[in-house]
PDB file of C-alpha atoms and ligand atoms in Angstrom:
ATOM      1  CA  MET Z 133      98.431  97.946 114.381  1.00  0.00           C
ATOM      2  CA  ARG Z 134      99.161 100.108 117.366  1.00  0.00           C
ATOM      3  CA  ILE Z 135     101.160  99.311 120.471  1.00  0.00           C
ATOM      4  CA  ARG Z 136     101.985 101.052 123.706  1.00  0.00           C
ATOM      5  CA  LEU Z 137     104.924 100.533 126.048  1.00  0.00           C
ATOM      6  CA  ASP Z 138     104.346 100.684 129.791  1.00  0.00           C
ATOM      7  CA  ARG Z 139     107.749 101.789 131.007  1.00  0.00           C
ATOM      8  CA  THR Z 140     106.733 101.235 134.627  1.00  0.00           C
ATOM      9  CA  LEU Z 141     106.588  97.508 133.886  1.00  0.00           C
ATOM     10  CA  CYS Z 142     109.768  97.271 131.815  1.00  0.00           C
ATOM     11  CA  ASP Z 143     112.451  95.311 133.606  1.00  0.00           C
ATOM     12  CA  GLY Z 144     115.223  95.974 131.122  1.00  0.00           C
ATOM     13  CA  PHE Z 145     115.598  92.554 129.552  1.00  0.00           C
ATOM     14  CA  GLY Z 146     116.179  94.138 126.146  1.00  0.00           C
ATOM     15  CA  ILE Z 147     114.381  91.478 124.146  1.00  0.00           C
ATOM     16  CA  CYS Z 148     112.110  93.965 122.390  1.00  0.00           C
ATOM     17  CA  ALA Z 149     114.996  95.956 120.931  1.00  0.00           C
ATOM     18  CA  LYS Z 150     116.578  92.742 119.701  1.00  0.00           C
ATOM     19  CA  HIS Z 151     113.430  91.717 117.803  1.00  0.00           C
ATOM     20  CA  ALA Z 152     112.280  95.150 116.605  1.00  0.00           C
ATOM     21  CA  PRO Z 153     115.133  97.678 116.852  1.00  0.00           C
ATOM     22  CA  ASP Z 154     113.217 100.223 114.748  1.00  0.00           C
ATOM     23  CA  TYR Z 155     110.525 100.451 117.437  1.00  0.00           C
ATOM     24  CA  PHE Z 156     112.375 100.050 120.734  1.00  0.00           C
ATOM     25  CA  SER Z 157     115.517 101.719 121.990  1.00  0.00           C
ATOM     26  CA  LEU Z 158     117.296 100.859 125.212  1.00  0.00           C
ATOM     27  CA  ASP Z 159     118.838 103.299 127.643  1.00  0.00           C
ATOM     28  CA  ASP Z 160     122.173 102.744 129.389  1.00  0.00           C
ATOM     29  CA  TRP Z 161     120.517 100.402 131.909  1.00  0.00           C
ATOM     30  CA  GLY Z 162     118.668  98.382 129.268  1.00  0.00           C
ATOM     31  CA  TYR Z 163     115.225  99.875 129.842  1.00  0.00           C
ATOM     32  CA  ALA Z 164     113.162 100.307 126.709  1.00  0.00           C
ATOM     33  CA  SER Z 165     111.582 103.367 125.129  1.00  0.00           C
ATOM     34  CA  LEU Z 166     109.152 103.294 122.254  1.00  0.00           C
ATOM     35  CA  ILE Z 167     110.406 104.868 119.043  1.00  0.00           C
ATOM     36  CA  GLY Z 168     107.589 106.697 117.284  1.00  0.00           C
ATOM     37  CA  ASP Z 169     103.932 106.903 118.247  1.00  0.00           C
ATOM     38  CA  GLY Z 170     103.271 103.168 118.438  1.00  0.00           C
ATOM     39  CA  THR Z 171     101.894 102.799 114.946  1.00  0.00           C
ATOM     40  CA  VAL Z 172     103.283  99.661 113.313  1.00  0.00           C
ATOM     41  CA  PRO Z 173     102.860  99.142 109.562  1.00  0.00           C
ATOM     42  CA  GLU Z 174     101.957  95.696 108.287  1.00  0.00           C
ATOM     43  CA  LYS Z 175     105.491  94.986 107.053  1.00  0.00           C
ATOM     44  CA  ASP Z 176     106.881  95.241 110.619  1.00  0.00           C
ATOM     45  CA  ARG Z 177     103.993  93.556 112.365  1.00  0.00           C
ATOM     46  CA  ASP Z 178     105.644  90.146 112.833  1.00  0.00           C
ATOM     47  CA  ALA Z 179     108.814  91.546 114.404  1.00  0.00           C
ATOM     48  CA  VAL Z 180     106.868  93.781 116.777  1.00  0.00           C
ATOM     49  CA  MET Z 181     104.438  91.003 117.701  1.00  0.00           C
ATOM     50  CA  ARG Z 182     107.403  88.784 118.487  1.00  0.00           C
ATOM     51  CA  ALA Z 183     108.806  91.499 120.748  1.00  0.00           C
ATOM     52  CA  LEU Z 184     105.403  91.868 122.381  1.00  0.00           C
ATOM     53  CA  LEU Z 185     104.985  88.144 122.975  1.00  0.00           C
ATOM     54  CA  ASP Z 186     108.562  87.636 124.194  1.00  0.00           C
ATOM     55  CA  CYS Z 187     108.560  90.538 126.669  1.00  0.00           C
ATOM     56  CA  PRO Z 188     108.786  88.693 129.995  1.00  0.00           C
ATOM     57  CA  VAL Z 189     106.830  91.341 131.922  1.00  0.00           C
ATOM     58  CA  HIS Z 190     104.177  92.138 129.268  1.00  0.00           C
ATOM     59  CA  ALA Z 191     105.213  95.779 129.114  1.00  0.00           C
ATOM     60  CA  ILE Z 192     104.315  96.015 125.427  1.00  0.00           C
ATOM     61  CA  ILE Z 193     100.582  96.371 125.006  1.00  0.00           C
ATOM     62  CA  TYR Z 194      98.596  95.695 121.858  1.00  0.00           C
ATOM     63  CA  MET Z 195      96.229  98.612 121.261  1.00  0.00           C
ATOM     64  CA  GLY Z 196      94.383  97.208 118.259  1.00  0.00           C
ATOM     65  CA  GLU Z 197      94.485  97.936 114.612  1.00  0.00           C
ATOM     66  CA  HIS Z 198      95.125 101.463 113.418  1.00  0.00           C
ATOM     67  CA  ARG Z 199      92.530 102.581 110.898  1.00  0.00           C
ATOM     68  CA  PRO Z 200      92.806 106.329 110.327  1.00  0.00           C
ATOM     69  CA  GLU Z 201      89.471 106.472 108.483  1.00  0.00           C
ATOM     70  CA  ASP Z 202      87.676 104.835 111.445  1.00  0.00           C
ATOM     71  CA  ALA Z 203      89.400 107.174 113.875  1.00  0.00           C
ATOM     72  CA  GLN Z 204      88.120 110.164 111.902  1.00  0.00           C
ATOM     73  CA  LYS Z 205      84.570 108.754 111.970  1.00  0.00           C
ATOM     74  CA  ASP Z 206      84.813 108.138 115.717  1.00  0.00           C
ATOM     75  CA  ALA Z 207      86.091 111.663 116.320  1.00  0.00           C
ATOM     76  CA  ALA Z 208      83.224 113.092 114.255  1.00  0.00           C
ATOM     77  CA  ALA Z 209      80.701 111.004 116.200  1.00  0.00           C
ATOM     78  CA  ILE Z 210      82.123 112.199 119.503  1.00  0.00           C
ATOM     79  CA  GLN Z 211      81.925 115.821 118.407  1.00  0.00           C
ATOM     80  CA  GLU Z 212      78.307 115.375 117.294  1.00  0.00           C
ATOM     81  CA  ALA Z 213      77.156 113.816 120.564  1.00  0.00           C
ATOM     82  CA  PRO Z 214      75.257 116.365 122.631  1.00  0.00           C
ATOM     83  CA  GLU Z 215      76.512 117.292 126.063  1.00  0.00           C
ATOM     84  CA  PRO Z 216      74.182 116.125 128.850  1.00  0.00           C
ATOM     85  CA  ASP Z 217      72.202 118.911 130.494  1.00  0.00           C
ATOM     86  CA  PRO Z 218      73.726 119.359 133.945  1.00  0.00           C
ATOM     87  CA  ASN Z 219      70.373 120.527 135.375  1.00  0.00           C
ATOM     88  CA  THR Z 220      68.357 117.356 134.799  1.00  0.00           C
ATOM     89  CA  ASP Z 221      67.720 114.310 136.922  1.00  0.00           C
ATOM     90  CA  ASP Z 222      69.372 112.180 134.236  1.00  0.00           C
ATOM     91  CA  SER Z 223      72.701 113.899 134.760  1.00  0.00           C
ATOM     92  CA  GLU Z 224      72.772 112.651 138.355  1.00  0.00           C
ATOM     93  CA  ALA Z 225      72.537 109.090 137.113  1.00  0.00           C
ATOM     94  CA  ILE Z 226      75.419 109.706 134.708  1.00  0.00           C
ATOM     95  CA  SER Z 227      77.708 111.070 137.378  1.00  0.00           C
ATOM     96  CA  GLY Z 228      76.617 108.534 139.994  1.00  0.00           C
ATOM     97  CA  PHE Z 229      75.693 111.333 142.410  1.00  0.00           C
ATOM     98  CA  VAL Z 230      72.550 110.676 144.444  1.00  0.00           C
ATOM     99  CA  ARG Z 231      70.980 113.130 146.882  1.00  0.00           C
TER     100      ARG Z 231
HETATM  101  S1  LIG S 868     111.379  93.162 126.396  1.00  0.00           S
HETATM  102 FE1  LIG S 868     109.971  94.102 127.866  1.00  0.00          FE
HETATM  103  S2  LIG S 868     111.101  94.163 129.766  1.00  0.00           S
HETATM  104 FE2  LIG S 868     112.562  93.828 128.131  1.00  0.00          FE
HETATM  105  S3  LIG S 868     113.310  95.870 127.603  1.00  0.00           S
HETATM  106 FE3  LIG S 868     111.624  95.389 126.243  1.00  0.00          FE
HETATM  107  S4  LIG S 868     109.821  96.210 127.255  1.00  0.00           S
HETATM  108 FE4  LIG S 868     111.423  96.116 128.776  1.00  0.00          FE
END
């Protein structure tokens, strides 16, 4: 799975680092930083989910499951999608601009 830490929400309770010290470090004031890129292997999932659920300000955000093969397919699909023609009436609908 993947997680994200919103440091603007963190209130420095330190619970996350207690539950999952391999994924959260605390600064001198107790505010958390994410260790790594937020990818959590299955073996650490329970500890990180406990940190996520116990965070009193919900600063740890579940980003879904990490499936590298799906990510590669999605990236390929995005690259294959044609760019909209900026000189058509349809492009005005996409941008929300109306004359
Ligand atoms: S448990 Fe939440 S509020 Fe506490 S240090 Fe971790 S992220 Fe910050």
